[in-house]
Amino acid sequence: MIYVYAIVEGRHELPDGLTGFGGAPLHRLAQGDLEAVYSSDPPSGVAPSEDSLWLHERVLEELMATRAVLPMRFGSTIGDEGELRELLTERHEQFARALAIVRGRVEIGVRATAPPDDGDAERTPASGREYLAAKLERRRAAARMGEDLHAELASLSRASRFRLIADPRPVFAGSYLVDRAQVDTFRRGFEAARAARPGLALACTGPWPPFSFTDGVEGS
Amino acid sequence: MSTLDAAASRELTLVELVDRLLGKGVVIAGDITLAVADIDLVKVELRALVASVDALSATAEVTS
């Protein structure tokens, strides 16, 4: 089995000294103008843990310094180089489109939540109807919180995605694809968005490899 | 980048890391087998998510 870290734009050397799980050397498999970066999967596989997630992440960050990268989900293994070549061939168009979109860009994450109302969680619903009404109101509150924030941040990015979690409390999680040269501008825009929303808790993470933008679809 | 203290910042970064590495990125078709380890990790993410919400909320209380 081989462990695949990323689909990348081809013809760039691997960073010196960069290794994968178990210290295994990294390899590139080229198919047209695309490459896959992989290593031999350790015999007992790779168990997910904070350390192993960071190892996968660091391989991506190193690669990203010198080429456009589409991150693989953690734990992506495939039988052998032949199957990997098939993957690159079958999905060449999607990968090429996605690489063109992410080239020279990074992903910034934004999370927002409304602090809990005192007594909110403790109130037990008197009826099924009250329970459902409260649930619906939480979903609407999450949507109100997220959509206007997203519109503001999306205008500062090349592409964007978001999702809303309504339970147990409203949480907004957005991902913004930003030109490297525009990251500072985005951060200033984030700070302005936060200053304008004193009732919300907002935080920004990244830059990340473009995990949210591997589908080859533009826009938000 | 944010006014979170170091511990809250670390928790948030972990949530964002798990969210991306386990929930996003390119997926090899047919590779989605939900094993016991995966279920445990979903629980880790949910716990960390709740922790990050608490951390973010604590910041809002401090700064407002």
XYZ file of N, CA and C in Angstrom:
852
model
N 0.860 -1.203 0.000
C 0.000 0.000 0.000
C 0.884 1.237 0.000
N 0.377 2.255 -0.643
C 1.103 3.527 -0.596
C 0.197 4.609 -0.027
N 0.830 5.539 0.651
C 0.115 6.630 1.322
C 0.306 7.878 0.453
N -0.810 8.495 0.074
C -0.744 9.645 -0.825
C -0.990 10.922 -0.032
N -0.103 11.889 -0.195
C -0.197 13.152 0.550
C -0.890 14.245 -0.258
N -0.605 14.289 -1.554
C -1.101 15.417 -2.342
C -1.046 15.118 -3.833
N -1.904 15.832 -4.571
C -1.794 15.930 -6.027
C -1.206 17.311 -6.278
N -0.138 17.368 -7.086
C 0.558 18.649 -7.234
C 0.833 18.954 -8.685
N 1.114 20.222 -8.929
C 1.628 20.611 -10.231
C 2.995 19.983 -10.393
N 3.256 19.425 -11.553
C 4.443 18.621 -11.730
C 5.714 19.395 -12.000
N 6.787 18.641 -12.020
C 8.101 19.106 -12.466
C 8.797 20.020 -11.468
N 8.442 19.926 -10.206
C 9.230 20.592 -9.172
C 9.880 19.521 -8.327
N 11.143 19.739 -7.971
C 11.835 18.772 -7.115
C 11.189 18.748 -5.732
N 11.331 17.618 -5.060
C 10.859 17.537 -3.681
C 11.798 18.337 -2.785
N 11.262 18.945 -1.702
C 12.143 19.659 -0.776
C 13.171 18.702 -0.171
N 14.394 19.200 0.005
C 15.472 18.394 0.579
C 15.107 17.887 1.955
N 15.350 16.589 2.163
C 15.215 16.063 3.524
C 13.790 15.848 3.990
N 12.798 16.106 3.132
C 11.400 15.927 3.557
C 11.037 14.452 3.471
N 10.563 13.886 4.572
C 10.169 12.481 4.573
C 8.720 12.356 5.029
N 8.182 11.154 4.853
C 6.802 10.899 5.220
C 6.702 10.061 6.486
N 5.591 9.360 6.634
C 5.365 8.536 7.816
C 6.444 7.477 7.956
N 6.869 7.265 9.189
C 7.914 6.284 9.469
C 9.247 6.668 8.880
N 9.422 7.942 8.566
C 10.677 8.391 7.964
C 10.855 7.928 6.533
N 9.784 7.404 5.922
C 9.886 6.874 4.563
C 10.138 7.999 3.561
N 10.957 7.732 2.545
C 11.204 8.757 1.524
C 9.925 9.052 0.737
N 9.818 10.304 0.288
C 8.692 10.684 -0.557
C 9.033 10.413 -2.014
N 8.029 10.081 -2.784
C 8.200 9.860 -4.229
C 7.181 10.675 -4.987
N 7.509 10.931 -6.252
C 6.568 11.616 -7.144
C 6.194 10.670 -8.269
N 4.908 10.605 -8.563
C 4.461 9.848 -9.734
C 3.871 10.846 -10.712
N 4.460 10.938 -11.889
C 4.010 11.930 -12.866
C 3.024 11.296 -13.841
N 1.994 12.057 -14.143
C 1.029 11.661 -15.178
C 0.647 12.944 -15.907
N 1.195 13.145 -17.095
C 0.999 14.417 -17.778
C 1.646 15.518 -16.957
N 0.916 16.617 -16.776
C 1.485 17.751 -16.046
C 1.183 17.693 -14.552
N 0.587 16.585 -14.129
C 0.270 16.424 -12.710
C 1.205 15.405 -12.087
N 1.368 15.511 -10.781
C 2.103 14.486 -10.034
C 1.342 14.164 -8.765
N 1.535 12.944 -8.283
C 1.078 12.594 -6.944
C 2.317 12.423 -6.081
N 2.243 12.895 -4.857
C 3.352 12.728 -3.911
C 2.931 11.678 -2.894
N 3.763 10.651 -2.730
C 3.380 9.517 -1.890
C 4.595 8.918 -1.202
N 4.338 8.037 -0.258
C 5.400 7.231 0.343
C 4.839 5.832 0.583
N 5.718 4.896 0.848
C 5.239 3.552 1.196
C 4.496 3.632 2.518
N 3.298 3.068 2.545
C 2.523 3.041 3.779
C 3.245 2.111 4.765
N 3.443 2.559 6.001
C 4.056 1.642 6.974
C 3.244 0.353 7.075
N 3.894 -0.786 7.369
C 3.223 -2.093 7.328
C 1.924 -2.137 8.131
N 1.883 -1.455 9.284
C 0.663 -1.506 10.089
C -0.223 -0.287 9.844
N 0.027 0.420 8.757
C -0.805 1.570 8.438
C -0.463 2.776 9.297
N -1.234 3.851 9.118
C -1.000 5.069 9.898
C -2.234 5.333 10.743
N -2.078 5.267 12.063
C -3.207 5.537 12.958
C -3.371 7.047 13.107
N -4.607 7.526 13.088
C -4.815 8.964 13.254
C -4.509 9.397 14.690
N -3.776 10.470 14.822
C -3.461 11.063 16.120
C -3.078 12.507 15.836
N -2.962 13.284 16.892
C -2.560 14.672 16.689
C -1.209 14.727 15.966
N -0.263 13.902 16.390
C 1.065 13.892 15.768
C 1.004 13.496 14.310
N 0.224 12.459 13.989
C 0.212 11.989 12.604
C -0.520 12.983 11.705
N -1.559 13.627 12.228
C -2.218 14.677 11.432
C -1.236 15.805 11.129
N -0.448 16.190 12.136
C 0.526 17.277 11.910
C 1.611 16.859 10.930
N 1.994 15.574 10.946
C 3.013 15.134 9.986
C 2.488 15.293 8.550
N 1.274 14.819 8.333
C 0.649 14.947 7.001
C 0.569 16.419 6.619
N 0.130 17.240 7.565
C -0.010 18.679 7.321
C 1.335 19.304 6.973
N 2.387 18.925 7.684
C 3.699 19.538 7.435
C 4.259 19.148 6.077
N 4.008 17.920 5.642
C 4.430 17.548 4.286
C 3.755 18.484 3.281
N 2.460 18.715 3.469
C 1.721 19.598 2.564
C 2.291 21.016 2.576
N 2.579 21.528 3.769
C 3.068 22.910 3.865
C 4.429 23.055 3.180
N 5.279 22.053 3.354
C 6.591 22.096 2.686
C 6.441 22.074 1.175
N 5.564 21.209 0.680
C 5.348 21.127 -0.769
C 4.773 22.429 -1.308
N 3.874 23.004 -0.535
C 3.153 24.202 -0.965
C 4.053 25.413 -1.151
N 5.205 25.387 -0.486
C 6.117 26.529 -0.588
C 6.608 26.715 -2.012
N 6.611 25.631 -2.791
C 7.227 25.707 -4.122
C 6.343 25.211 -5.253
N 5.079 24.933 -5.005
C 4.210 24.479 -6.114
C 2.762 24.493 -5.634
N 1.848 24.465 -6.603
C 0.426 24.358 -6.261
C 0.138 22.933 -5.789
N -0.657 22.830 -4.722
C -0.908 21.541 -4.058
C -2.405 21.336 -3.841
N -2.892 20.139 -4.128
C -4.226 19.724 -3.695
C -4.015 18.700 -2.582
N -4.382 19.045 -1.348
C -4.161 18.106 -0.254
C -5.047 16.875 -0.360
N -4.485 15.706 -0.079
C -5.314 14.514 0.089
C -5.873 14.533 1.503
N -7.035 13.945 1.651
C -7.558 13.728 2.998
C -6.589 12.812 3.740
N -6.480 13.007 5.058
C -5.639 12.148 5.874
C -6.068 10.686 5.704
N -5.102 9.809 5.615
C -5.408 8.381 5.553
C -5.672 7.873 4.148
N -5.326 8.661 3.136
C -5.573 8.242 1.757
C -4.511 7.255 1.306
N -4.892 6.000 1.241
C -3.963 4.981 0.770
C -4.523 4.337 -0.492
N -3.622 3.802 -1.275
C -4.019 3.165 -2.528
C -3.091 1.969 -2.719
N -3.516 1.029 -3.555
C -2.786 -0.242 -3.633
C -1.351 -0.111 -4.095
N -1.188 0.540 -5.251
C 0.159 0.611 -5.824
C 0.240 1.759 -6.822
N 1.420 1.905 -7.423
C 1.633 3.017 -8.361
C 0.694 2.941 -9.561
N 0.366 1.725 -9.983
C -0.542 1.557 -11.119
C -1.909 2.149 -10.825
N -2.435 1.858 -9.639
C -3.734 2.422 -9.248
C -3.639 3.937 -9.099
N -2.501 4.406 -8.603
C -2.311 5.851 -8.443
C -2.321 6.540 -9.803
N -1.672 5.908 -10.770
C -1.664 6.461 -12.122
C -3.083 6.512 -12.689
N -3.861 5.454 -12.416
C -5.271 5.449 -12.868
C -6.042 6.605 -12.253
N -5.817 6.842 -10.971
C -6.499 7.941 -10.278
C -6.181 9.263 -10.961
N -4.896 9.486 -11.262
C -4.490 10.742 -11.890
C -5.103 10.875 -13.281
N -5.199 9.770 -13.985
C -5.755 9.792 -15.338
C -7.254 10.052 -15.312
N -7.962 9.292 -14.472
C -9.432 9.394 -14.443
C -9.904 10.775 -14.016
N -9.198 11.379 -13.074
C -9.662 12.646 -12.523
C -8.774 13.810 -12.933
N -8.075 13.640 -14.050
C -7.113 14.656 -14.488
C -7.751 16.031 -14.627
N -8.947 16.056 -15.230
C -9.574 17.350 -15.505
C -9.920 18.087 -14.213
N -10.510 17.342 -13.263
C -10.864 17.956 -11.970
C -9.610 18.482 -11.280
N -8.551 17.653 -11.258
C -7.330 18.047 -10.563
C -6.681 19.246 -11.231
N -6.646 19.244 -12.562
C -6.010 20.359 -13.274
C -6.766 21.657 -13.016
N -8.104 21.564 -13.027
C -8.932 22.754 -12.785
C -8.710 23.277 -11.378
N -8.701 22.357 -10.426
C -8.533 22.755 -9.021
C -7.148 23.355 -8.786
N -6.119 22.785 -9.386
C -4.768 23.329 -9.207
C -4.674 24.735 -9.770
N -5.325 24.972 -10.909
C -5.304 26.315 -11.500
C -5.975 27.318 -10.562
N -7.012 26.883 -9.864
C -7.717 27.779 -8.959
C -6.892 28.078 -7.706
N -6.173 27.101 -7.189
C -5.459 27.289 -5.912
C -4.036 27.809 -6.088
N -3.546 27.818 -7.308
C -2.150 28.226 -7.542
C -1.879 29.607 -6.967
N -0.814 29.732 -6.145
C -0.439 31.027 -5.581
C -1.360 31.509 -4.472
N -2.214 30.631 -3.982
C -3.205 31.032 -2.978
C -3.131 30.138 -1.754
N -3.644 30.636 -0.647
C -3.693 29.878 0.596
C -5.112 29.926 1.144
N -5.398 28.998 2.050
C -6.722 28.953 2.662
C -6.648 29.556 4.061
N -7.562 30.450 4.351
C -7.676 31.028 5.691
C -8.997 30.538 6.283
N -8.962 30.111 7.534
C -10.171 29.641 8.208
C -10.701 30.706 9.147
N -12.015 30.849 9.193
C -12.633 31.782 10.136
C -13.736 31.040 10.879
N -13.730 31.157 12.190
C -14.780 30.554 13.010
C -15.456 31.650 13.808
N -16.765 31.528 13.941
C -17.520 32.502 14.729
C -18.591 31.774 15.517
N -18.838 32.286 16.712
C -19.937 31.760 17.496
C -20.500 32.866 18.363
N -21.754 32.702 18.719
C -22.365 33.619 19.675
C -22.161 33.033 21.059
N -21.701 33.829 22.014
C -21.529 33.307 23.375
C -22.856 32.790 23.901
N -22.825 31.797 24.782
C -24.085 31.213 25.240
C -24.905 32.204 26.057
N -26.213 32.205 25.835
C -27.142 32.959 26.672
C -27.230 32.253 28.008
N -27.136 32.994 29.082
C -27.329 32.349 30.379
C -28.735 31.765 30.441
N -28.809 30.527 30.890
C -30.123 29.897 31.050
C -30.619 29.223 29.797
N -29.958 29.490 28.696
C -30.390 28.889 27.427
C -30.351 27.379 27.472
N -29.179 26.868 27.866
C -29.000 25.410 27.827
C -29.807 24.726 28.912
N -30.045 25.458 30.006
C -30.692 24.811 31.153
C -32.200 24.680 30.968
N -32.757 25.542 30.110
C -34.222 25.519 29.967
C -34.663 24.218 29.320
N -35.476 23.438 29.991
C -35.947 22.185 29.373
C -37.279 22.463 28.693
N -37.422 22.006 27.450
C -38.651 22.313 26.708
C -39.853 21.627 27.336
N -40.971 22.324 27.343
C -42.183 21.774 27.935
C -42.824 20.768 26.995
N -42.574 20.923 25.695
C -43.272 20.055 24.752
C -42.376 19.796 23.553
N -42.774 18.831 22.752
C -42.062 18.543 21.503
C -42.076 19.743 20.592
N -43.217 20.465 20.581
C -43.328 21.632 19.705
C -42.336 22.709 20.134
N -42.242 22.902 21.457
C -41.315 23.930 21.954
C -39.872 23.552 21.614
N -39.588 22.252 21.736
C -38.243 21.749 21.403
C -37.904 22.056 19.947
N -38.853 21.739 19.055
C -38.604 21.947 17.626
C -38.530 23.437 17.292
N -39.382 24.234 17.938
C -39.358 25.681 17.695
C -38.015 26.266 18.115
N -37.509 25.789 19.268
C -36.211 26.296 19.752
C -35.096 25.886 18.799
N -35.203 24.651 18.306
C -34.189 24.141 17.374
C -34.189 24.971 16.088
N -35.379 25.277 15.597
C -35.499 26.060 14.375
C -34.939 27.460 14.595
N -35.242 28.035 15.761
C -34.738 29.378 16.047
C -33.217 29.379 16.135
N -32.630 28.320 16.692
C -31.165 28.236 16.757
C -30.582 28.175 15.345
N -31.270 27.409 14.461
C -30.771 27.297 13.094
C -30.857 28.649 12.388
N -31.960 29.354 12.608
C -32.106 30.677 11.987
C -31.070 31.654 12.522
N -30.814 31.572 13.827
C -29.814 32.460 14.440
C -28.438 32.194 13.841
N -28.140 30.918 13.645
C -26.851 30.559 13.050
C -26.763 31.108 11.633
N -27.847 30.978 10.880
C -27.848 31.465 9.499
C -27.673 32.978 9.463
N -28.400 33.692 10.327
C -28.266 35.159 10.355
C -26.837 35.549 10.675
N -26.257 34.886 11.674
C -24.900 35.205 12.097
C -23.924 34.970 10.952
N -24.086 33.827 10.298
C -23.064 33.406 9.339
C -23.138 34.087 7.998
N -24.348 34.275 7.484
C -24.448 34.699 6.086
C -23.927 36.101 5.861
N -24.176 36.994 6.792
C -23.712 38.357 6.547
C -22.203 38.464 6.778
N -21.708 37.680 7.765
C -20.259 37.635 7.969
C -19.569 37.062 6.735
N -20.149 35.980 6.197
C -19.549 35.344 5.041
C -19.498 36.287 3.843
N -20.570 37.018 3.614
C -20.605 37.934 2.466
C -19.454 38.934 2.554
N -19.212 39.415 3.775
C -18.142 40.404 3.953
C -16.771 39.777 3.662
N -16.536 38.595 4.203
C -15.225 37.958 4.039
C -15.035 37.419 2.620
N -16.105 36.930 2.017
C -15.999 36.372 0.663
C -15.528 37.436 -0.327
N -15.917 38.689 -0.081
C -15.530 39.766 -0.995
C -14.025 40.016 -0.957
N -13.343 39.482 0.063
C -11.890 39.666 0.184
C -11.116 38.457 -0.323
N -11.804 37.477 -0.911
C -11.140 36.234 -1.286
C -11.465 35.873 -2.728
N -10.736 34.898 -3.275
C -10.952 34.448 -4.641
C -12.037 33.405 -4.715
N -12.189 32.639 -3.651
C -13.223 31.614 -3.574
C -13.478 31.393 -2.096
N -14.652 30.882 -1.782
C -14.964 30.706 -0.367
C -16.014 29.620 -0.173
N -16.015 29.056 1.014
C -16.992 28.043 1.390
C -17.340 28.294 2.846
N -18.545 27.917 3.244
C -18.813 27.964 4.674
C -19.845 26.928 5.032
N -19.876 26.591 6.320
C -20.977 25.794 6.810
C -21.382 26.325 8.179
N -22.607 26.021 8.516
C -23.171 26.468 9.783
C -23.514 25.258 10.619
N -23.183 25.345 11.877
C -23.628 24.331 12.827
C -24.585 25.042 13.763
N -25.748 24.471 13.984
C -26.727 25.167 14.808
C -26.792 24.611 16.232
N -26.448 23.353 16.387
C -26.533 22.716 17.714
C -25.182 22.164 18.115
N -24.828 22.188 19.395
C -25.582 22.758 20.507
C -25.651 24.281 20.506
N -24.682 24.954 19.869
C -24.743 26.417 19.774
C -24.370 26.802 18.354
N -24.807 27.979 17.895
C -24.464 28.348 16.521
C -22.959 28.529 16.343
N -22.424 27.822 15.345
C -21.014 27.983 14.993
C -20.935 28.161 13.484
N -20.161 29.141 13.080
C -19.907 29.397 11.665
C -18.479 28.979 11.380
N -18.286 28.218 10.293
C -16.929 27.824 9.908
C -16.767 28.142 8.433
N -15.927 29.128 8.134
C -15.723 29.539 6.753
C -14.297 29.272 6.312
N -14.129 29.039 5.014
C -12.799 28.865 4.433
C -12.663 29.803 3.255
N -11.573 30.530 3.208
C -11.381 31.589 2.211
C -10.083 31.355 1.469
N -10.172 31.322 0.143
C -8.988 31.128 -0.697
C -8.471 32.509 -1.066
N -7.268 32.821 -0.599
C -6.739 34.176 -0.680
C -5.392 34.153 -1.389
N -5.178 35.086 -2.309
C -3.848 35.246 -2.920
C -2.833 35.462 -1.805
N -1.668 34.841 -1.940
C -0.639 35.014 -0.912
C -0.386 36.494 -0.623
N -0.342 37.287 -1.692
C -0.024 38.716 -1.532
C -1.168 39.484 -0.880
N -2.341 38.872 -0.749
C -3.515 39.551 -0.188
C -3.854 39.086 1.220
N -2.997 38.221 1.792
C -3.314 37.665 3.113
C -3.418 38.771 4.167
N -2.495 39.738 4.132
C -2.558 40.827 5.119
C -3.827 41.653 4.964
N -4.211 41.905 3.719
C -5.452 42.641 3.455
C -6.643 41.863 4.005
N -6.644 40.530 3.768
C -7.738 39.710 4.296
C -7.791 39.800 5.805
N -6.622 39.702 6.458
C -6.599 39.746 7.923
C -7.114 41.083 8.452
N -6.755 42.177 7.754
C -7.285 43.484 8.190
C -8.798 43.504 8.027
N -9.287 42.924 6.939
C -10.730 42.841 6.727
C -11.401 41.993 7.795
N -10.727 40.904 8.191
C -11.250 40.065 9.270
C -11.337 40.872 10.559
N -10.299 41.622 10.882
C -10.305 42.424 12.111
C -11.427 43.456 12.084
N -11.669 44.045 10.906
C -12.764 45.014 10.783
C -14.104 44.313 10.989
N -14.257 43.120 10.423
C -15.501 42.364 10.575
C -15.725 42.018 12.046
N -14.630 41.698 12.729
C -14.750 41.356 14.147
C -15.109 42.589 14.963
N -14.464 43.718 14.678
C -14.746 44.947 15.427
C -16.194 45.372 15.257
N -16.758 45.059 14.087
C -18.141 45.455 13.808
C -19.160 44.508 14.437
N -18.677 43.442 15.072
C -19.595 42.441 15.631
C -19.228 42.133 17.081
N -19.390 43.082 17.963
C -18.928 42.890 19.341
C -19.654 41.765 20.081
N -20.806 41.362 19.586
C -21.541 40.288 20.244
C -21.070 38.901 19.872
N -20.152 38.795 18.913
C -19.698 37.480 18.455
C -18.254 37.227 18.865
N -17.943 35.952 19.033
C -16.554 35.538 19.191
C -16.052 35.082 17.834
N -15.015 35.732 17.349
C -14.464 35.385 16.034
C -12.996 35.061 16.142
N -12.547 34.082 15.384
C -11.120 33.799 15.317
C -10.757 33.326 13.922
N -9.500 33.502 13.610
C -8.983 33.292 12.265
C -7.821 32.306 12.383
N -7.745 31.305 11.517
C -6.603 30.381 11.537
C -6.031 30.254 10.126
N -4.789 29.798 10.070
C -4.167 29.593 8.776
C -2.883 30.380 8.672
N -2.256 30.443 7.518
C -2.762 29.853 6.277
C -2.669 28.319 6.242
N -3.634 27.715 5.587
C -3.718 26.276 5.427
C -3.505 25.907 3.965
N -3.117 24.674 3.692
C -3.228 24.178 2.319
C -4.710 24.191 1.926
N -5.012 24.251 0.637
C -6.400 24.492 0.206
C -7.307 23.268 0.270
N -7.494 22.719 1.482
C -8.336 21.537 1.691
C -9.761 21.733 1.185
N -10.261 22.966 1.329
C -11.678 23.197 1.008
C -11.913 23.479 -0.462
N -10.855 23.479 -1.249
C -10.978 23.924 -2.641
C -10.388 22.898 -3.612
N -10.617 21.627 -3.353
C -10.055 20.590 -4.209
C -11.050 20.109 -5.267
N -12.268 20.668 -5.250
C -13.273 20.143 -6.181
C -13.215 20.767 -7.570
N -12.377 21.788 -7.727
C -12.256 22.389 -9.055
C -13.411 23.299 -9.405
N -14.188 23.707 -8.401
C -15.338 24.594 -8.634
C -14.978 25.969 -8.096
N -15.201 27.004 -8.900
C -14.863 28.355 -8.451
C -15.982 28.922 -7.586
N -15.737 30.126 -7.081
C -16.829 30.864 -6.436
C -17.039 30.498 -4.986
N -18.221 30.859 -4.503
C -18.463 30.673 -3.075
C -19.816 30.023 -2.797
N -3.173 37.096 15.310
C -4.353 37.045 14.461
C -5.635 37.085 15.282
N -5.612 36.675 16.536
C -6.840 36.745 17.332
C -6.436 37.021 18.757
N -7.445 37.311 19.587
C -7.123 37.640 20.979
C -7.242 36.424 21.885
N -7.322 35.240 21.337
C -7.407 34.041 22.166
C -6.094 33.851 22.907
N -6.195 33.302 24.135
C -4.942 32.984 24.818
C -4.346 31.738 24.176
N -3.139 31.375 24.624
C -2.380 30.318 23.941
C -3.127 28.990 23.951
N -3.739 28.648 25.079
C -4.407 27.345 25.181
C -5.627 27.285 24.267
N -6.425 28.353 24.273
C -7.614 28.392 23.425
C -7.213 28.397 21.958
N -6.141 29.107 21.669
C -5.658 29.175 20.292
C -5.222 27.793 19.815
N -4.548 27.057 20.698
C -4.093 25.713 20.350
C -5.289 24.787 20.100
N -6.324 24.923 20.954
C -7.522 24.087 20.777
C -8.207 24.397 19.453
N -8.328 25.686 19.154
C -8.985 26.073 17.906
C -8.201 25.552 16.705
N -6.888 25.686 16.762
C -6.051 25.201 15.658
C -6.243 23.702 15.476
N -6.361 22.961 16.568
C -6.566 21.514 16.476
C -7.908 21.193 15.824
N -8.950 21.925 16.216
C -10.262 21.709 15.604
C -10.187 21.959 14.104
N -9.550 23.040 13.726
C -9.442 23.390 12.309
C -8.600 22.348 11.564
N -7.562 21.841 12.206
C -6.712 20.812 11.602
C -7.522 19.541 11.361
N -8.231 19.079 12.394
C -9.016 17.849 12.290
C -10.111 18.002 11.238
N -10.785 19.157 11.279
C -11.858 19.446 10.317
C -11.366 19.315 8.890
N -10.153 19.832 8.624
C -9.612 19.798 7.271
C -9.068 18.428 6.916
N -8.214 17.871 7.758
C -7.540 16.633 7.374
C -8.480 15.438 7.335
N -9.493 15.428 8.176
C -10.415 14.294 8.196
C -11.693 14.541 7.417
N -12.007 15.801 7.165
C -13.292 16.102 6.544
C -13.209 16.699 5.162
N -12.020 17.085 4.729
C -11.888 17.772 3.446
C -10.726 17.173 2.669
N -10.340 17.855 1.593
C -9.246 17.344 0.788
C -9.743 16.345 -0.236
N -8.826 15.925 -1.103
C -9.158 14.961 -2.143
C -9.372 13.594 -1.510
N -10.435 12.926 -1.923
C -10.744 11.590 -1.404
C -10.582 10.575 -2.529
N -9.941 9.472 -2.234
C -9.841 8.395 -3.214
C -11.147 7.622 -3.151
N -11.849 7.553 -4.267
C -13.160 6.905 -4.284
C -13.054 5.487 -3.764
N -14.021 5.114 -2.973
C -14.036 3.755 -2.433
C -13.183 3.593 -1.213
N -12.590 4.746 -0.775
C -11.682 4.654 0.365
C -12.397 4.970 1.663
N -13.719 5.181 1.567
C -14.419 5.664 2.753
C -14.967 4.480 3.537
N -14.155 3.959 4.416
C -14.601 2.879 5.292
C -14.564 3.413 6.711
N -15.672 3.388 7.367
C -15.739 3.957 8.707
C -15.288 2.896 9.702
N -14.086 3.050 10.182
C -13.554 2.087 11.137
C -13.739 2.620 12.551
N -13.473 1.792 13.511
C -13.603 2.196 14.905
C -12.781 3.448 15.176
N -11.566 3.485 14.626
C -10.682 4.639 14.856
C -11.315 5.912 14.323
N -11.980 5.803 13.160
C -12.618 6.987 12.576
C -13.725 7.494 13.475
N -14.509 6.568 14.044
C -15.611 6.987 14.913
C -15.041 7.689 16.139
N -13.961 7.125 16.687
C -13.339 7.770 17.846
C -12.875 9.170 17.504
N -12.338 9.336 16.291
C -11.853 10.661 15.894
C -12.986 11.640 15.709
N -14.147 11.157 15.239
C -15.292 12.054 15.135
C -15.647 12.557 16.525
N -15.565 11.663 17.521
C -15.851 12.085 18.896
C -14.824 13.105 19.353
N -13.552 12.889 18.998
C -12.508 13.847 19.379
C -12.836 15.202 18.780
N -13.247 15.195 17.510
C -13.541 16.464 16.855
C -14.703 17.171 17.536
N -15.733 16.410 17.894
C -16.882 17.034 18.541
C -16.497 17.606 19.895
N -15.677 16.862 20.654
C -15.247 17.379 21.965
C -14.436 18.656 21.762
N -13.528 18.597 20.786
C -12.667 19.751 20.529
C -13.491 20.916 20.016
N -14.525 20.616 19.227
C -15.397 21.675 18.720
C -16.088 22.374 19.867
N -16.628 21.602 20.804
C -17.292 22.203 21.953
C -16.278 23.033 22.737
N -15.068 22.490 22.896
C -14.019 23.220 23.622
C -13.695 24.520 22.922
N -13.669 24.479 21.575
C -13.300 25.705 20.853
C -14.419 26.734 20.956
N -15.676 26.253 20.960
C -16.793 27.182 21.139
C -16.675 27.845 22.500
N -16.376 27.049 23.527
C -16.207 27.601 24.871
C -15.066 28.608 24.898
N -13.976 28.255 24.214
C -12.808 29.133 24.209
C -13.150 30.452 23.528
N -13.848 30.358 22.387
C -14.225 31.575 21.680
C -15.194 32.401 22.527
N -16.123 31.719 23.198
C -17.099 32.433 24.012
C -16.420 33.143 25.168
N -15.430 32.491 25.776
C -14.715 33.095 26.900
C -14.041 34.380 26.453
N -13.501 34.354 25.231
C -12.851 35.565 24.700
C -13.849 36.695 24.566
N -15.043 36.367 24.053
C -16.059 37.406 23.863
C -16.441 38.022 25.193
N -16.548 37.183 26.242
C -16.915 37.718 27.557
C -15.827 38.646 28.071
N -14.576 38.275 27.831
C -13.451 39.077 28.327
C -13.377 40.419 27.600
N -13.632 40.375 26.281
C -13.401 41.604 25.511
C -14.605 42.518 25.436
N -15.806 42.011 25.751
C -17.000 42.876 25.594
C -17.274 43.696 26.838
